[in-house]
XYZ file of C-alpha atoms in Angstrom:
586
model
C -34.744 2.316 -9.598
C -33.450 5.070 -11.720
C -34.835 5.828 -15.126
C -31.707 6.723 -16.630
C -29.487 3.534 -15.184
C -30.941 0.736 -17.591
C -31.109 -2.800 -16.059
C -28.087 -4.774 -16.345
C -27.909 -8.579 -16.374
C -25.562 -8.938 -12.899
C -23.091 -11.542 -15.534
C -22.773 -8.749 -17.096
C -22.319 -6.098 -13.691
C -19.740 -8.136 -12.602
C -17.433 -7.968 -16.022
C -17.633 -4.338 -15.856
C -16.545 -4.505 -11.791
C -13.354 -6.437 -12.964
C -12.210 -3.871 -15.136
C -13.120 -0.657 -12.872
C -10.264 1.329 -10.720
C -10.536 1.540 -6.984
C -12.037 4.822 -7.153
C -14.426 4.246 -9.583
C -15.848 0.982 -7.674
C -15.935 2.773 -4.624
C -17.689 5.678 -6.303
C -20.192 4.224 -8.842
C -23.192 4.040 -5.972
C -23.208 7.782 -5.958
C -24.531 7.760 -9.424
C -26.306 4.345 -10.521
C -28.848 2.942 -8.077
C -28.425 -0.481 -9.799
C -25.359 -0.055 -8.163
C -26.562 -0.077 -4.895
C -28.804 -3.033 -5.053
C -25.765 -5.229 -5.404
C -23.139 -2.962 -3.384
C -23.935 -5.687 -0.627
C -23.693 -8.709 -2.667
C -21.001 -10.774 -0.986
C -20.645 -13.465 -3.705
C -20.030 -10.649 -6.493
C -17.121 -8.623 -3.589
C -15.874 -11.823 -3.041
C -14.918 -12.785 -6.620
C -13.934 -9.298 -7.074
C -11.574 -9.234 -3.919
C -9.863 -12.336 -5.421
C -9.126 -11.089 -9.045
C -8.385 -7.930 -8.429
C -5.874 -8.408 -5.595
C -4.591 -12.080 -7.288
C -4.931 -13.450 -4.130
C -5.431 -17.507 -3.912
C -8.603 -18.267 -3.459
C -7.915 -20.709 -0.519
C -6.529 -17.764 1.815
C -9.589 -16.903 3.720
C -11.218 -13.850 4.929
C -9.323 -11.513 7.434
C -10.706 -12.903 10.653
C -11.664 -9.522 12.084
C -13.296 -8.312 8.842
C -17.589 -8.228 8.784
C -17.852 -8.938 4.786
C -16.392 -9.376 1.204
C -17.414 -5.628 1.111
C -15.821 -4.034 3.618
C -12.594 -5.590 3.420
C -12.008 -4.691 -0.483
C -13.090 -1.247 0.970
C -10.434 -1.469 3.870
C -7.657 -2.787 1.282
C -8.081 0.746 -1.215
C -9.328 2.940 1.679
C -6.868 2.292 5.057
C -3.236 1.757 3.531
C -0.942 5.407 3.562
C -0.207 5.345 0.406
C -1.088 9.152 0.247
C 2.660 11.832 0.584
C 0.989 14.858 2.982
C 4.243 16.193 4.011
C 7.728 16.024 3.560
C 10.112 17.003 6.102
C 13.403 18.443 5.026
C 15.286 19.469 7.909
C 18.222 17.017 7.937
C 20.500 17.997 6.095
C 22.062 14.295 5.187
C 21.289 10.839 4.812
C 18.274 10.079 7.103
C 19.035 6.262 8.520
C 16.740 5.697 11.318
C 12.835 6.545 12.184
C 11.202 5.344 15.821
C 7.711 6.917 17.133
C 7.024 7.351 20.871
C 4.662 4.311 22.026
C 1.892 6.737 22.720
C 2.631 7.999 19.102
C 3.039 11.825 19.872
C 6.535 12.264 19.202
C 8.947 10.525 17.333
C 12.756 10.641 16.640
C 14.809 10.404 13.155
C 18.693 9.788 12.895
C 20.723 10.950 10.281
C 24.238 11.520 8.604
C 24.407 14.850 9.715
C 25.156 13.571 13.220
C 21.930 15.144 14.781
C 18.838 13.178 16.300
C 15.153 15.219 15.554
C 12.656 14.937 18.185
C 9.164 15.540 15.955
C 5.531 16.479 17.099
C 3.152 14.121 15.486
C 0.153 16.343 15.323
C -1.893 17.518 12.449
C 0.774 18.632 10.887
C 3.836 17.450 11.907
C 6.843 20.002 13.443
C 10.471 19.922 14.663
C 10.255 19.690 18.340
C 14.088 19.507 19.581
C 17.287 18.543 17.227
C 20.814 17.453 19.245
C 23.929 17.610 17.540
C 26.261 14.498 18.767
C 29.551 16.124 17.041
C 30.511 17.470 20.831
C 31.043 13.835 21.869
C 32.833 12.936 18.998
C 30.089 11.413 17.012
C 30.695 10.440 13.369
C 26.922 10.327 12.727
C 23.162 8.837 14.577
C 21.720 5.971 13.463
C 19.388 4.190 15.185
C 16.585 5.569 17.941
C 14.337 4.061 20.698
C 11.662 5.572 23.316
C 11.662 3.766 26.431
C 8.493 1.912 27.469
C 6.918 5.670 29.354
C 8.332 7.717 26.763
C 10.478 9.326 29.330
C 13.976 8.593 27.986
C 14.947 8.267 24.475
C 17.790 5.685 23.688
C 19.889 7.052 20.820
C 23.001 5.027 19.155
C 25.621 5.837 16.814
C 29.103 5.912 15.429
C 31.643 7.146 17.776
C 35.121 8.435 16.442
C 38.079 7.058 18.699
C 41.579 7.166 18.945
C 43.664 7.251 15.855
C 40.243 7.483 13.981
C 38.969 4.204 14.919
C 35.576 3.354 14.887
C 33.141 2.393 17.502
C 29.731 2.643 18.714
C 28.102 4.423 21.088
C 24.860 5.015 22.994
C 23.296 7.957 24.422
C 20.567 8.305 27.006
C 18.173 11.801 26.717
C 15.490 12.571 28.633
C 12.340 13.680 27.046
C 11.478 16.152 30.346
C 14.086 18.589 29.276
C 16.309 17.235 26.340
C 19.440 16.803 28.689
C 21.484 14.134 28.384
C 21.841 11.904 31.289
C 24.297 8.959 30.213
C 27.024 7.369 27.219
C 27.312 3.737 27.003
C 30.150 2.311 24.625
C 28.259 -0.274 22.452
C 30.889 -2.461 20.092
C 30.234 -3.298 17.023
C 28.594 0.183 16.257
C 25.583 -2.117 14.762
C 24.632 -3.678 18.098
C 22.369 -0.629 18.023
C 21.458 -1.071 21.034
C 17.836 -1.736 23.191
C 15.720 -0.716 26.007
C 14.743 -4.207 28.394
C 13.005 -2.039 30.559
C 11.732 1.308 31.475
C 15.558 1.934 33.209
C 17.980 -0.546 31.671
C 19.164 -0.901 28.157
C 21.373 -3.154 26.556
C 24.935 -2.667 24.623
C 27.452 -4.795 23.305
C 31.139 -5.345 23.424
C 33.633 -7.401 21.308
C 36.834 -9.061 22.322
C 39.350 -10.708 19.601
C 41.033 -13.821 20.694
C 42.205 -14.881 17.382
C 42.133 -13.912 13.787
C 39.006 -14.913 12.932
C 37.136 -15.664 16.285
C 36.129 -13.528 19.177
C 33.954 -12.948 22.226
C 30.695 -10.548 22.485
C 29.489 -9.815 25.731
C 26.283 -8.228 26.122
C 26.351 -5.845 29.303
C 22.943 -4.479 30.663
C 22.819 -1.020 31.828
C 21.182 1.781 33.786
C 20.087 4.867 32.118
C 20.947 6.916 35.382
C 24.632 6.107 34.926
C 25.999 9.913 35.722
C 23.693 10.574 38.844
C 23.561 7.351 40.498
C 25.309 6.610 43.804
C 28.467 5.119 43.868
C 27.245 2.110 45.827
C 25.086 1.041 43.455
C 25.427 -1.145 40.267
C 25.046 0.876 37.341
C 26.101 -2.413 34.781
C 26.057 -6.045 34.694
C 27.269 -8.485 32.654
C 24.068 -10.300 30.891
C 25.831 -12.746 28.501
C 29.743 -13.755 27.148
C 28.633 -15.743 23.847
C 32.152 -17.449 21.648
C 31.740 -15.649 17.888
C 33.498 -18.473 15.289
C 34.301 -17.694 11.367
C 34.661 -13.545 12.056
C 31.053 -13.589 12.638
C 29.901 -11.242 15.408
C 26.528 -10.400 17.440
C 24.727 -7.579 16.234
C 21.175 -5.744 16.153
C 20.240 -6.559 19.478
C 16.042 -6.246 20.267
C 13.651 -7.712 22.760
C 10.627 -9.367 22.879
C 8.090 -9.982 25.701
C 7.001 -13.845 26.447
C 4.193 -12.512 28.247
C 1.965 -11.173 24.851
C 2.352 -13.934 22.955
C -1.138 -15.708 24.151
C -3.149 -12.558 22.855
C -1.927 -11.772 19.327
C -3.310 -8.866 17.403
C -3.533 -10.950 14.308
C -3.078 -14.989 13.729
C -0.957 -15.680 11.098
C -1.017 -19.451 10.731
C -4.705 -20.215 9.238
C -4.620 -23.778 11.182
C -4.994 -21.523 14.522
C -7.648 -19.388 12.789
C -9.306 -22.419 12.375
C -9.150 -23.314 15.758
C -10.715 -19.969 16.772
C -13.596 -19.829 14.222
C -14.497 -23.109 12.323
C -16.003 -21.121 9.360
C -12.326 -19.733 7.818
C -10.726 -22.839 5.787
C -7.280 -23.454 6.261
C -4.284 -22.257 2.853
C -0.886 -23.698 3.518
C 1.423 -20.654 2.430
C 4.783 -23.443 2.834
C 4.272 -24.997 -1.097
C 4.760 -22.834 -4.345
C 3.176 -26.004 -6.371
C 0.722 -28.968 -6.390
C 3.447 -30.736 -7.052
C 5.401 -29.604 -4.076
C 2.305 -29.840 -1.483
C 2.285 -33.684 -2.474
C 5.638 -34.314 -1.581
C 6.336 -34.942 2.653
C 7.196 -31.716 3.784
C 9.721 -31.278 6.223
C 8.978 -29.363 9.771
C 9.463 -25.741 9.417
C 10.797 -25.833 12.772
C 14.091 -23.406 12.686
C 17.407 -25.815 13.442
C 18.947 -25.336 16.928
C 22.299 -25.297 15.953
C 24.999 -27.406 18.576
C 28.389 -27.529 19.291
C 30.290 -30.436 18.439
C 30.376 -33.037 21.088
C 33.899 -34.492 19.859
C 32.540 -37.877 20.455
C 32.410 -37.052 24.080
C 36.233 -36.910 24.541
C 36.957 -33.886 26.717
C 38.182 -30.579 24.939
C 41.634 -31.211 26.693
C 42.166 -34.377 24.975
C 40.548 -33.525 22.153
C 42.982 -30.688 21.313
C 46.263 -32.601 22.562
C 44.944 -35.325 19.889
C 44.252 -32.352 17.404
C 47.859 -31.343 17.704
C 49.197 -35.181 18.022
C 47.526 -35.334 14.517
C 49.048 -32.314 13.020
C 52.632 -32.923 14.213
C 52.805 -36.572 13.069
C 51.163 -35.450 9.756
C 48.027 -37.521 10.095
C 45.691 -34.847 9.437
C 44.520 -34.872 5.758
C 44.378 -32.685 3.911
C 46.953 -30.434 5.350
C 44.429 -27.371 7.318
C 44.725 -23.841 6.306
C 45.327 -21.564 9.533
C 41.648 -20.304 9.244
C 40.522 -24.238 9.275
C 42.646 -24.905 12.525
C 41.593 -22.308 13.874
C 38.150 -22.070 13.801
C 38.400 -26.067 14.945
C 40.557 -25.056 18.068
C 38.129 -22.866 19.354
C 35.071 -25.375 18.644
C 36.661 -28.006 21.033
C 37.456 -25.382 23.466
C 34.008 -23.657 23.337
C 32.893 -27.565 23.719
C 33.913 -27.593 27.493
C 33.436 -24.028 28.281
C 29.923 -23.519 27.543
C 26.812 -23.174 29.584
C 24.072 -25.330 28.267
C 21.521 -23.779 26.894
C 17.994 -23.312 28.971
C 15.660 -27.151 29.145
C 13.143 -25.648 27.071
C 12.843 -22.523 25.333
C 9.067 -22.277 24.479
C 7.171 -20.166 26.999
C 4.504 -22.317 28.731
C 2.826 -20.104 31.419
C 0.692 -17.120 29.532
C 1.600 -14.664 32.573
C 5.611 -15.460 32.692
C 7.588 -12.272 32.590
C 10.292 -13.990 30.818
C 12.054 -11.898 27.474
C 14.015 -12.863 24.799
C 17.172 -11.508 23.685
C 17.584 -11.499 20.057
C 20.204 -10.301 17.347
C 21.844 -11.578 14.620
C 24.881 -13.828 14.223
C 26.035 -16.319 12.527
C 28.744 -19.218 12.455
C 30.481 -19.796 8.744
C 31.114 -16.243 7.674
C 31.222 -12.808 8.917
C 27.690 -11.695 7.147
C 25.347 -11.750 9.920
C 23.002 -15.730 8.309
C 21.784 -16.319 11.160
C 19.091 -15.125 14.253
C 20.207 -16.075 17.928
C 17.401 -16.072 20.900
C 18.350 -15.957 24.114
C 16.205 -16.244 27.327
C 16.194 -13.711 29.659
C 14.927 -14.489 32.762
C 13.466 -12.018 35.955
C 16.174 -11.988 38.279
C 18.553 -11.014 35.072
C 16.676 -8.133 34.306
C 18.088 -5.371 36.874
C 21.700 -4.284 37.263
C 21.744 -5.080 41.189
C 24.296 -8.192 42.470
C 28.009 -8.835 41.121
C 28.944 -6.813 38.054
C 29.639 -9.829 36.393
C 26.537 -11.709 37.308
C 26.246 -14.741 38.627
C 29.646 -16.745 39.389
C 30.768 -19.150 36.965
C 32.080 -22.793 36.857
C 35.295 -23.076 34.451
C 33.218 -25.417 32.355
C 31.111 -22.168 31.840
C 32.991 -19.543 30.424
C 30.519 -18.850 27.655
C 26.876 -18.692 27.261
C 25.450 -20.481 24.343
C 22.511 -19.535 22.274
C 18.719 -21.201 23.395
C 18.075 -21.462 19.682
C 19.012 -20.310 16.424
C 17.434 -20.071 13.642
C 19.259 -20.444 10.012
C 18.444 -17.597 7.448
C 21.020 -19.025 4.578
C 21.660 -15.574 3.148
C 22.653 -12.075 4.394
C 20.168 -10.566 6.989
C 19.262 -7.012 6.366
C 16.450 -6.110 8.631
C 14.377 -7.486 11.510
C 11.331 -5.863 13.168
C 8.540 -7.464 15.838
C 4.784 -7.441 15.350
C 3.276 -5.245 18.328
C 2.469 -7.877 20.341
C 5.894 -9.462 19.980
C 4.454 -12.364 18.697
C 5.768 -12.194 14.970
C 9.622 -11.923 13.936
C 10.035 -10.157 10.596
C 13.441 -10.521 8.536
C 14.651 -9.086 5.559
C 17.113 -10.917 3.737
C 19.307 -11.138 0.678
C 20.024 -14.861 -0.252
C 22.697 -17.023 -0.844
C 22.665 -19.149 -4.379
C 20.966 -22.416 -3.023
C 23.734 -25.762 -1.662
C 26.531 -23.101 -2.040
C 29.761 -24.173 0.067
C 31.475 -21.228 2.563
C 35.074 -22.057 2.418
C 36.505 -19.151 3.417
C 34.820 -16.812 6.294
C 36.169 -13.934 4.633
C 34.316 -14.503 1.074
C 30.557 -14.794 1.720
C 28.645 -16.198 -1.144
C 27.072 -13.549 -3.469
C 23.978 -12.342 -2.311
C 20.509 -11.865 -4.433
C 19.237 -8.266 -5.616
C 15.795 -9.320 -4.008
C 14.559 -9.214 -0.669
C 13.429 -11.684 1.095
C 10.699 -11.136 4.038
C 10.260 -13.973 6.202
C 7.820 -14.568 8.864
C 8.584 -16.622 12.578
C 6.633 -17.209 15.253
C 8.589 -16.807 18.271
C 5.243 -18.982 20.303
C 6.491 -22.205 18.122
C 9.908 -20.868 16.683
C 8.651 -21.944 13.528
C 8.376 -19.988 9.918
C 4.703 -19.985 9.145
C 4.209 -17.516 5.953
C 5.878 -18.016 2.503
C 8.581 -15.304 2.174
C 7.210 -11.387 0.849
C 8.669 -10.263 -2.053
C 9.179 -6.956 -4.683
C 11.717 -4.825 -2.617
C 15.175 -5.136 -4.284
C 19.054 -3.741 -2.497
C 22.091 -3.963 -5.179
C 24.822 -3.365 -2.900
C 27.801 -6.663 -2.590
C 28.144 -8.370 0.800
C 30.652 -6.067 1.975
C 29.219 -2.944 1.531
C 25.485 -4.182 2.453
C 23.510 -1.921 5.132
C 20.373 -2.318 7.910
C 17.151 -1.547 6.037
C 14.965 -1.135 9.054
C 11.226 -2.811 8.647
C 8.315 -1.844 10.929
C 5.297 -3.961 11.368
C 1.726 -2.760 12.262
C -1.372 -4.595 13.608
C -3.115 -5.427 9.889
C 0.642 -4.308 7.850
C 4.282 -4.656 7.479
C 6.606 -2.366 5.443
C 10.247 -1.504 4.492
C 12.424 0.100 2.535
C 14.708 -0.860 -0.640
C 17.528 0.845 -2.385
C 15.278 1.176 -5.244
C 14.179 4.057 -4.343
C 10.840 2.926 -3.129
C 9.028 1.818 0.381
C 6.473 -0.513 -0.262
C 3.270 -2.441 1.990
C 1.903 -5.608 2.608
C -1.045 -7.059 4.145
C 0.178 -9.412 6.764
C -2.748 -11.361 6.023
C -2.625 -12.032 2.527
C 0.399 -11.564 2.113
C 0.175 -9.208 -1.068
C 2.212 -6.057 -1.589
C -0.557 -2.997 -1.229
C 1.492 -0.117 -2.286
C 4.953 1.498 -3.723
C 6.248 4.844 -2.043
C 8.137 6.861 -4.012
C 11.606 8.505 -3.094
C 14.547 10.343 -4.506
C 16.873 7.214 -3.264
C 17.689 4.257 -1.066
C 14.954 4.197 1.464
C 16.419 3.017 4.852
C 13.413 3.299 7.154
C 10.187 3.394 7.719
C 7.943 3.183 10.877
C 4.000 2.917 11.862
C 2.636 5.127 14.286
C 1.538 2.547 17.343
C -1.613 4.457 17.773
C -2.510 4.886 13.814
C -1.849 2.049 11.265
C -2.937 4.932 8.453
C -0.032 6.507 9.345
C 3.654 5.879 8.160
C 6.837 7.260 7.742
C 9.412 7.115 5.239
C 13.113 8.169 5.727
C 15.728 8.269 2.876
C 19.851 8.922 1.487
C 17.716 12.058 -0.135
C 17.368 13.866 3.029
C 13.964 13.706 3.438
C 10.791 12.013 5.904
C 7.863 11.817 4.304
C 4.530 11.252 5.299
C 2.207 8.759 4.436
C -1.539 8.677 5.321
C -4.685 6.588 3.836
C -7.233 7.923 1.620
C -9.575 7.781 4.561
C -7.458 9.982 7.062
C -7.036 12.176 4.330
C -10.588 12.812 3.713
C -10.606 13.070 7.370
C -8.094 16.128 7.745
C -9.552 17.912 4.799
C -12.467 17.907 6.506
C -11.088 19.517 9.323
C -9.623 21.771 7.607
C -12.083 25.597 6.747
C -12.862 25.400 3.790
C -11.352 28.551 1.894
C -15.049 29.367 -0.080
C -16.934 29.606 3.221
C -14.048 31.608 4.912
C -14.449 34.313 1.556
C -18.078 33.940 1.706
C -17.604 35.105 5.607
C -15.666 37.824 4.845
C -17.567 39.656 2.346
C -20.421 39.470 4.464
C -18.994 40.951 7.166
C -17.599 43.697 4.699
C -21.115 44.268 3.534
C -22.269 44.816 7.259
């Protein structure tokens, strides 16, 4: 041992660890070989692990990590929490941020109506910029590479006639930046998504009343302008019945088939299962108290139509109107009551049922699922709709309007919904699809919706909630320390992105922040100018994130380790002078 580093009782070690910064903990072994002789000490990491990161000490051990040790070390040393670079060419509000799946390029959208193709490579450069103010653009907002990175699915706002607005999406291809086809996508925030490496899905949106409409999701080729006339470039997927002004937006999809090989469990019963040693933290109570109480199943509520006490619609709205005209219905109905309760007795006899079972049950199925936001008591989106998507659906070839359709199924319904009870603001996928993540404001707890055109007030914080899409059931305790400040009714997409070990998002407080999808702690703040509206993971590079802002600017974010990494890449400057003046002296 060292002369000069005195022996310390280990009690006494430990205080001192407690009270040390990252850096210094991860540094002391260079200079105290006491240090070393308990660097390995898993009892002494573990305690420290706990108090410094407040993290209960029933949550177990990340399942992939070796030791105590080497997780604290992966906590300070792997999150990209370090700016390297700040991009600056937009010259407005940047809104949207996607990467390329083999994480060499990616795309931003922005206010100034242009969508940046970037090369991700040391340092990161403009590759290709297109300006969408030809086609009559208002501005880009949302991006997506296509599963071979060969096409690059951009939506925005398109200007109409008499200034109306719409949305549209736009189909470029990544060989030589041309663009190859425009889809009309209404609402503008459908966004829009890729089901497979040709076919992408948009949205449209037919009134029938005041307050109640039709969306019909419509499934597309990408090859619209060059394909032959005798082939389908379109096809009707689904007509779904919108009730209370609410409408179908943010469309995305996720694949059945990945669910049986998750990068990370999230429910510590199934860690369990797959290693006996981790003990099992229920994330569902905030209390003692609370866990002692019955707890009710997190399943999410499949929400169904009335079944009008199975009279037929028919009769059911002649004895609707019997009741109004002979003054029997009390009290009187306002004209948004009656009707919002026409169209549920019509939508009762003109619906598809929904598929037997939802849950996937064969590992290798090559089934997808449709989902987007909705809702059915107001026009702020409460609400997350799944629909099944099955093989045969999944090309534009037979009738334009699918499959032919019984008059008792005018509409498709929904193959399970799940209830958010506030205003939804975000929703990304884990990469394997098997994780839903949802960012949302809520609504002041047993509030009543009276009228669909005055949503309840809506918190300043953020929720982040957590589904499983394998048992459609919430299984972490919603993330928290982002904050938004806008009402309901101006309210905007803050776009989440989720990595293998983290999940992040922005805030209109000016910061992005991390959390460890395991523990569920927030890791890390990134600072910005204003509003942050998106952020995104490369797929190939967890240490790596993105940040896009209302302040013009990307930044990058890397770890402490990758930068380390790069900077020793990098010449140093001494050696290059040393090199120099010895080849002057030669």
């Amino acid at each position: 041992m060292d002369a000069s580093c005195p022996r310390l009782p280990d009690t006494v070690l430990f205080e001192i660890f407690l009270y040390l910064d990252h850096a210094d903990v991860l540094s002391v072994g260079l200079v105290c070989q006491q240090w070393r002789a308990v660097a390995r000490d898993e009892f002494l990491w573990k305690e420290l692990f706990y108090r410094y990161y407040r993290v209960s000490r029933d949550v177990p051990r990340h399942p992939g990590a070796v030791s105590w040790y080497d997780e604290f070390q992966r906590l300070y040393d792997t999150i990209p929490c370090v700016e390297v670079q700040a991009l600056k060419e937009h010259n407005d509000q940047v809104l949207h941020l996607s990467f390329s799946h083999s994480g060499c390029l990616f795309a931003s959208c922005s206010k100034d109506c242009t969508v940046k193709i970037w090369s991700n490579e040391l340092d990161i450069s403009l590759q290709h910029s297109s300006n969408m103010r030809p086609y009559n653009w208002s501005y880009t907002q949302f991006s997506q590479f296509n599963s071979d990175d060969s096409l690059l699915l951009v939506s925005g706002v398109f200007v109409g006639p008499h200034n109306s607005s719409s949305g549209e999406i736009a189909v470029i291809s990544m060989e030589n930046f041309t663009l190859l086809s425009r889809v009309r996508n209404k609402p503008y925030d459908v966004f829009g998504c890729w089901l497979n490496e040709t076919n992408l899905i948009s949205g449209n949106l037919h009134r029938i009343g005041r307050i109640t409409s039709c969306s019909v999701l419509w499934l597309n080729n990408a090859f619209q302008g060059i394909e032959s006339e005798n082939v389908n470039v379109v096809k009707r997927l689904f007509k779904i019945q919108n009730l209370n002004a609410s409408t179908i937006r943010t469309v995305m999809v996720a694949d059945c088939s990945r669910y049986d090989s998750p990068d990370l469990l999230l429910d510590y019963e199934e860690q369990l299962a797959a290693s006996s040693t981790c003990p099992v933290f229920d994330l569902g109570s905030d209390s003692e108290e609370e866990e002692a109480k019955p707890k009710p199943p997190l399943e999410a509520a499949v929400q169904e139509l009335p079944d009008a006490r199975g009279v037929p619609a028919e009769h059911g709205l002649q004895q609707l109107f019997d009741d109004i005209m002979e003054g029997r219905m009390r009290p009187a109905m306002t004209e948004t009551e009656l009707e919002t309760k026409v169209a549920e007795l019509f939508v009762h006899s003109r619906t598809k049922p929904p598929e037997p079972s939802l849950l996937p049950t064969d590992s290798n199925s090559k089934t997808k699922y449709l989902i987007f936001t909705t809702g059915c008591l107001t026009y702020s989106p409460h609400q997350i709709g799944i629909k099944r998507i099955l093989p045969h659906q999944m090309t534009t070839a037979g009738p334009v309007l699918g499959e032919e359709r019984r008059s008792d199924e005018f509409f498709d319904s929904l193959d399970h919904v799940i209830d958010i009870h506030g205003h939804i603001i975000g929703m990304g996928l884990s990469p394997d699809h098997r994780y839903l993540y949802v960012n949302s404001r809520a609504w002041p707890r047993d509030c009543i919706i009276s009228d669909p055109m005055q949503p309840p007030p809506i918190a300043e914080e953020i929720d982040l909630h957590v589904f499983d899409l394998k048992t459609m059931k919430e299984v972490k305790r919603a993330l928290r320390a982002h904050r938004a400040y806008t009402p309901n009714e101006e309210c905007f997409f803050i776009f989440l992105d989720v990595s293998k070990d983290f999940v992040a998002s922005g805030a209109e407080d000016r910061h992005g922040y991390i959390w460890d999808r395991h523990y569920n702690i927030c890791l890390a703040k990134l600072q910005h100018d204003n509003v942050v509206n998106s952020v995104a993971f490369s797929p190939v590079e967890q240490e790596l994130l993105l940040t896009a802002s209302d302040d013009t600017t990307i930044k990058v974010w890397r770890s402490p380790r990758a930068v380390r990494i790069r900077q020793a890449r990098r010449p140093r400057p001494r050696k290059l002078l040393f090199s120099w003046l010895m080849n002057q002296k030669s």
